[in-house]
């Protein structure tokens, strides 16, 4: 699998220059999410907690040189889950980061416990697509959350995802920067234009039924994610897009929650180069083959 | 059918309908005024789609949210996280 850079380029194109038996939780007054401050921390009621009680959420955190971000994102995740009384585990897939990400991850295990934080490192940088597959093998939850570990994706949205999932009994809930209160921070006009333009072309050509194809902040039913991982041929750069396109083909339902995407504060972007070319290639491949 | 296939089908359908009406042999022609209107139709449609695209992208670009508050809030959360983690013995 020639994954390395190509894969990265793909994700990148998210643009820098994305219950069952339990009674449906009465839809909480649609808290303003997205750009605003986080929704007033819900004073959860017992019933509400019970609703999530049977479910377990496994968060996959792929990391490569995220020494600074990792503890912060884990702290936010743990706080969010505890405050909403949700059963969770965090699976950290580190690809032998030279910056000591693993050392800090080990400290986190000591603080939070090895039942909450699972380290499933790999020896070297093998790319994101396979990192998800690797992490999923170790997941014990019935739902899986995929997000970046660089603080671009704020864990505060996960309860929203969960609420949305229950509301429509969705197979997938995707964060979207392009709808409602969703948005970005730290992007200049050019990057916004490319992002909007590429999104428009994608919508016209693929009509995917979801507004943010290149984002990677999503909630999946575990078996759905497994199935999709099997189906998705492009472990490369088109990965996130293909997941949604295939999901539609297989008849899975997709819910959307607006999210704010804040450009990474710490650490270096691992990407660059000809993202636009990679993106267009990926888009055309999907256009011609799905 | 692939998306490409769908597009080709759609275009072929519209294209042949247009060709049949606009380029029909003299005997089967539509009345002149209709034909006059029909001949440049593909170009009009193309231009209209182009305008629609530009307008849509422009509008969405202009209304793309800048999440200032989210960024500020994240900074607060980062400070809180650092303080708490340090208290719990994390060596950054
Ligand atoms: N395990 C693993 N994680 C990776 C790899 N490449 C990237 N990541 C992680 O995947 C997430 C997203 O990667 P980013 O570098 O942030 O990509 P991006 O969000 O498109 O671009 P920037 O935020 O601008 O850097 C981060 O948590 C990275 O640490 C990889 O090869 N292996
Ligand atoms: Mg990132």
PDB file of C-alpha atoms in Angstrom, chain A residues 34-38 41 67-68 71-72 75-76 79 103-104 107-108 111-112 151 154 156 177-178 180-187 189 192-193 195-197 199-200 204-207 260 262 265-266 287-290, chain B residues 1-8 49-92:
ATOM      1  CA  UNK A  34     -20.224  25.605  15.535  1.00  0.00           C
ATOM      2  CA  UNK A  35     -18.542  28.817  15.891  1.00  0.00           C
ATOM      3  CA  UNK A  36     -19.992  29.973  19.080  1.00  0.00           C
ATOM      4  CA  UNK A  37     -18.728  29.216  22.478  1.00  0.00           C
ATOM      5  CA  UNK A  38     -19.419  25.678  23.449  1.00  0.00           C
ATOM      6  CA  UNK A  41     -22.523  22.369  29.413  1.00  0.00           C
ATOM      7  CA  UNK A  67       3.559  15.779  21.587  1.00  0.00           C
ATOM      8  CA  UNK A  68       2.067  19.113  22.488  1.00  0.00           C
ATOM      9  CA  UNK A  71      -2.352  15.603  26.243  1.00  0.00           C
ATOM     10  CA  UNK A  72      -4.623  18.553  25.611  1.00  0.00           C
ATOM     11  CA  UNK A  75      -7.882  15.980  28.582  1.00  0.00           C
ATOM     12  CA  UNK A  76     -10.709  17.596  26.626  1.00  0.00           C
ATOM     13  CA  UNK A  79     -13.705  15.842  30.428  1.00  0.00           C
ATOM     14  CA  UNK A 103       6.446   9.046  26.007  1.00  0.00           C
ATOM     15  CA  UNK A 104       3.758  11.594  26.746  1.00  0.00           C
ATOM     16  CA  UNK A 107       2.222   9.410  31.039  1.00  0.00           C
ATOM     17  CA  UNK A 108      -1.395   9.866  30.037  1.00  0.00           C
ATOM     18  CA  UNK A 111      -3.067   9.468  34.745  1.00  0.00           C
ATOM     19  CA  UNK A 112      -6.224   8.154  33.130  1.00  0.00           C
ATOM     20  CA  UNK A 151      -6.886  20.207  18.258  1.00  0.00           C
ATOM     21  CA  UNK A 154     -12.782  19.988  19.430  1.00  0.00           C
ATOM     22  CA  UNK A 156     -17.038  19.308  22.637  1.00  0.00           C
ATOM     23  CA  UNK A 177     -17.587  22.972   8.228  1.00  0.00           C
ATOM     24  CA  UNK A 178     -19.891  24.003   5.443  1.00  0.00           C
ATOM     25  CA  UNK A 180     -25.136  26.032   9.713  1.00  0.00           C
ATOM     26  CA  UNK A 181     -22.825  27.353  12.373  1.00  0.00           C
ATOM     27  CA  UNK A 182     -19.924  25.340  11.066  1.00  0.00           C
ATOM     28  CA  UNK A 183     -16.821  27.133   9.949  1.00  0.00           C
ATOM     29  CA  UNK A 184     -13.094  27.493  10.143  1.00  0.00           C
ATOM     30  CA  UNK A 185     -10.553  29.588  11.938  1.00  0.00           C
ATOM     31  CA  UNK A 186      -7.169  30.672  10.709  1.00  0.00           C
ATOM     32  CA  UNK A 187      -7.801  30.369   6.989  1.00  0.00           C
ATOM     33  CA  UNK A 189      -9.349  34.084   1.718  1.00  0.00           C
ATOM     34  CA  UNK A 192     -11.334  29.470   1.825  1.00  0.00           C
ATOM     35  CA  UNK A 193     -11.919  29.988  -1.871  1.00  0.00           C
ATOM     36  CA  UNK A 195     -12.038  24.926  -0.148  1.00  0.00           C
ATOM     37  CA  UNK A 196     -15.411  26.268  -1.229  1.00  0.00           C
ATOM     38  CA  UNK A 197     -14.663  25.804  -4.898  1.00  0.00           C
ATOM     39  CA  UNK A 199     -16.472  21.462  -2.314  1.00  0.00           C
ATOM     40  CA  UNK A 200     -18.823  22.831  -4.950  1.00  0.00           C
ATOM     41  CA  UNK A 204     -21.911  18.740  -8.471  1.00  0.00           C
ATOM     42  CA  UNK A 205     -19.989  15.710  -9.676  1.00  0.00           C
ATOM     43  CA  UNK A 206     -20.621  13.209  -6.917  1.00  0.00           C
ATOM     44  CA  UNK A 207     -23.861  14.357  -5.273  1.00  0.00           C
ATOM     45  CA  UNK A 260     -15.747  24.675  13.842  1.00  0.00           C
ATOM     46  CA  UNK A 262      -9.532  25.627  14.179  1.00  0.00           C
ATOM     47  CA  UNK A 265      -1.977  25.799  17.045  1.00  0.00           C
ATOM     48  CA  UNK A 266       0.967  23.551  17.881  1.00  0.00           C
ATOM     49  CA  UNK A 287     -16.432  10.222 -10.447  1.00  0.00           C
ATOM     50  CA  UNK A 288     -15.484   7.607 -12.999  1.00  0.00           C
ATOM     51  CA  UNK A 289     -15.630   4.551 -10.770  1.00  0.00           C
ATOM     52  CA  UNK A 290     -18.486   4.958  -8.310  1.00  0.00           C
TER      53      UNK A 290
ATOM     54  CA  UNK B   1     -24.005   3.105 -13.036  1.00  0.00           C
ATOM     55  CA  UNK B   2     -21.089   5.354 -12.212  1.00  0.00           C
ATOM     56  CA  UNK B   3     -21.550   9.065 -11.778  1.00  0.00           C
ATOM     57  CA  UNK B   4     -19.689   9.528 -15.013  1.00  0.00           C
ATOM     58  CA  UNK B   5     -22.156   7.204 -16.712  1.00  0.00           C
ATOM     59  CA  UNK B   6     -25.084   9.139 -15.307  1.00  0.00           C
ATOM     60  CA  UNK B   7     -23.667  12.375 -16.612  1.00  0.00           C
ATOM     61  CA  UNK B   8     -23.040  10.940 -20.038  1.00  0.00           C
ATOM     62  CA  UNK B  49     -24.582  27.168 -15.153  1.00  0.00           C
ATOM     63  CA  UNK B  50     -21.327  29.060 -15.027  1.00  0.00           C
ATOM     64  CA  UNK B  51     -23.053  32.063 -13.485  1.00  0.00           C
ATOM     65  CA  UNK B  52     -24.844  29.872 -11.001  1.00  0.00           C
ATOM     66  CA  UNK B  53     -21.569  28.245  -9.990  1.00  0.00           C
ATOM     67  CA  UNK B  54     -19.779  31.527  -9.552  1.00  0.00           C
ATOM     68  CA  UNK B  55     -22.646  33.018  -7.605  1.00  0.00           C
ATOM     69  CA  UNK B  56     -22.924  29.978  -5.348  1.00  0.00           C
ATOM     70  CA  UNK B  57     -19.234  29.729  -4.613  1.00  0.00           C
ATOM     71  CA  UNK B  58     -19.037  33.483  -4.121  1.00  0.00           C
ATOM     72  CA  UNK B  59     -21.937  33.511  -1.728  1.00  0.00           C
ATOM     73  CA  UNK B  60     -20.600  30.580   0.246  1.00  0.00           C
ATOM     74  CA  UNK B  61     -17.192  32.130   0.354  1.00  0.00           C
ATOM     75  CA  UNK B  62     -18.618  35.360   1.677  1.00  0.00           C
ATOM     76  CA  UNK B  63     -20.646  33.540   4.305  1.00  0.00           C
ATOM     77  CA  UNK B  64     -17.933  31.081   5.348  1.00  0.00           C
ATOM     78  CA  UNK B  65     -17.884  31.451   9.098  1.00  0.00           C
ATOM     79  CA  UNK B  66     -14.800  32.683  10.842  1.00  0.00           C
ATOM     80  CA  UNK B  67     -14.814  30.946  14.163  1.00  0.00           C
ATOM     81  CA  UNK B  68     -13.156  33.595  16.270  1.00  0.00           C
ATOM     82  CA  UNK B  69     -15.016  32.557  19.376  1.00  0.00           C
ATOM     83  CA  UNK B  70     -14.184  28.914  18.914  1.00  0.00           C
ATOM     84  CA  UNK B  71     -10.512  29.797  18.638  1.00  0.00           C
ATOM     85  CA  UNK B  72     -10.629  31.970  21.744  1.00  0.00           C
ATOM     86  CA  UNK B  73     -12.489  29.300  23.637  1.00  0.00           C
ATOM     87  CA  UNK B  74      -9.943  26.711  22.586  1.00  0.00           C
ATOM     88  CA  UNK B  75      -7.196  28.875  24.033  1.00  0.00           C
ATOM     89  CA  UNK B  76      -9.012  28.954  27.354  1.00  0.00           C
ATOM     90  CA  UNK B  77      -9.499  25.221  27.255  1.00  0.00           C
ATOM     91  CA  UNK B  78      -5.828  24.729  26.504  1.00  0.00           C
ATOM     92  CA  UNK B  79      -4.802  26.747  29.544  1.00  0.00           C
ATOM     93  CA  UNK B  80      -7.224  24.870  31.751  1.00  0.00           C
ATOM     94  CA  UNK B  81      -5.994  21.542  30.397  1.00  0.00           C
ATOM     95  CA  UNK B  82      -2.362  22.444  30.946  1.00  0.00           C
ATOM     96  CA  UNK B  83      -2.949  23.567  34.487  1.00  0.00           C
ATOM     97  CA  UNK B  84      -4.939  20.498  35.404  1.00  0.00           C
ATOM     98  CA  UNK B  85      -2.588  18.045  33.739  1.00  0.00           C
ATOM     99  CA  UNK B  86       0.399  19.625  35.415  1.00  0.00           C
ATOM    100  CA  UNK B  87      -1.377  19.308  38.731  1.00  0.00           C
ATOM    101  CA  UNK B  88      -1.849  15.626  38.006  1.00  0.00           C
ATOM    102  CA  UNK B  89       1.840  15.221  37.416  1.00  0.00           C
ATOM    103  CA  UNK B  90       2.186  15.338  33.667  1.00  0.00           C
ATOM    104  CA  UNK B  91       5.597  16.507  32.528  1.00  0.00           C
ATOM    105  CA  UNK B  92       5.055  18.316  29.280  1.00  0.00           C
TER     106      UNK B  92
END
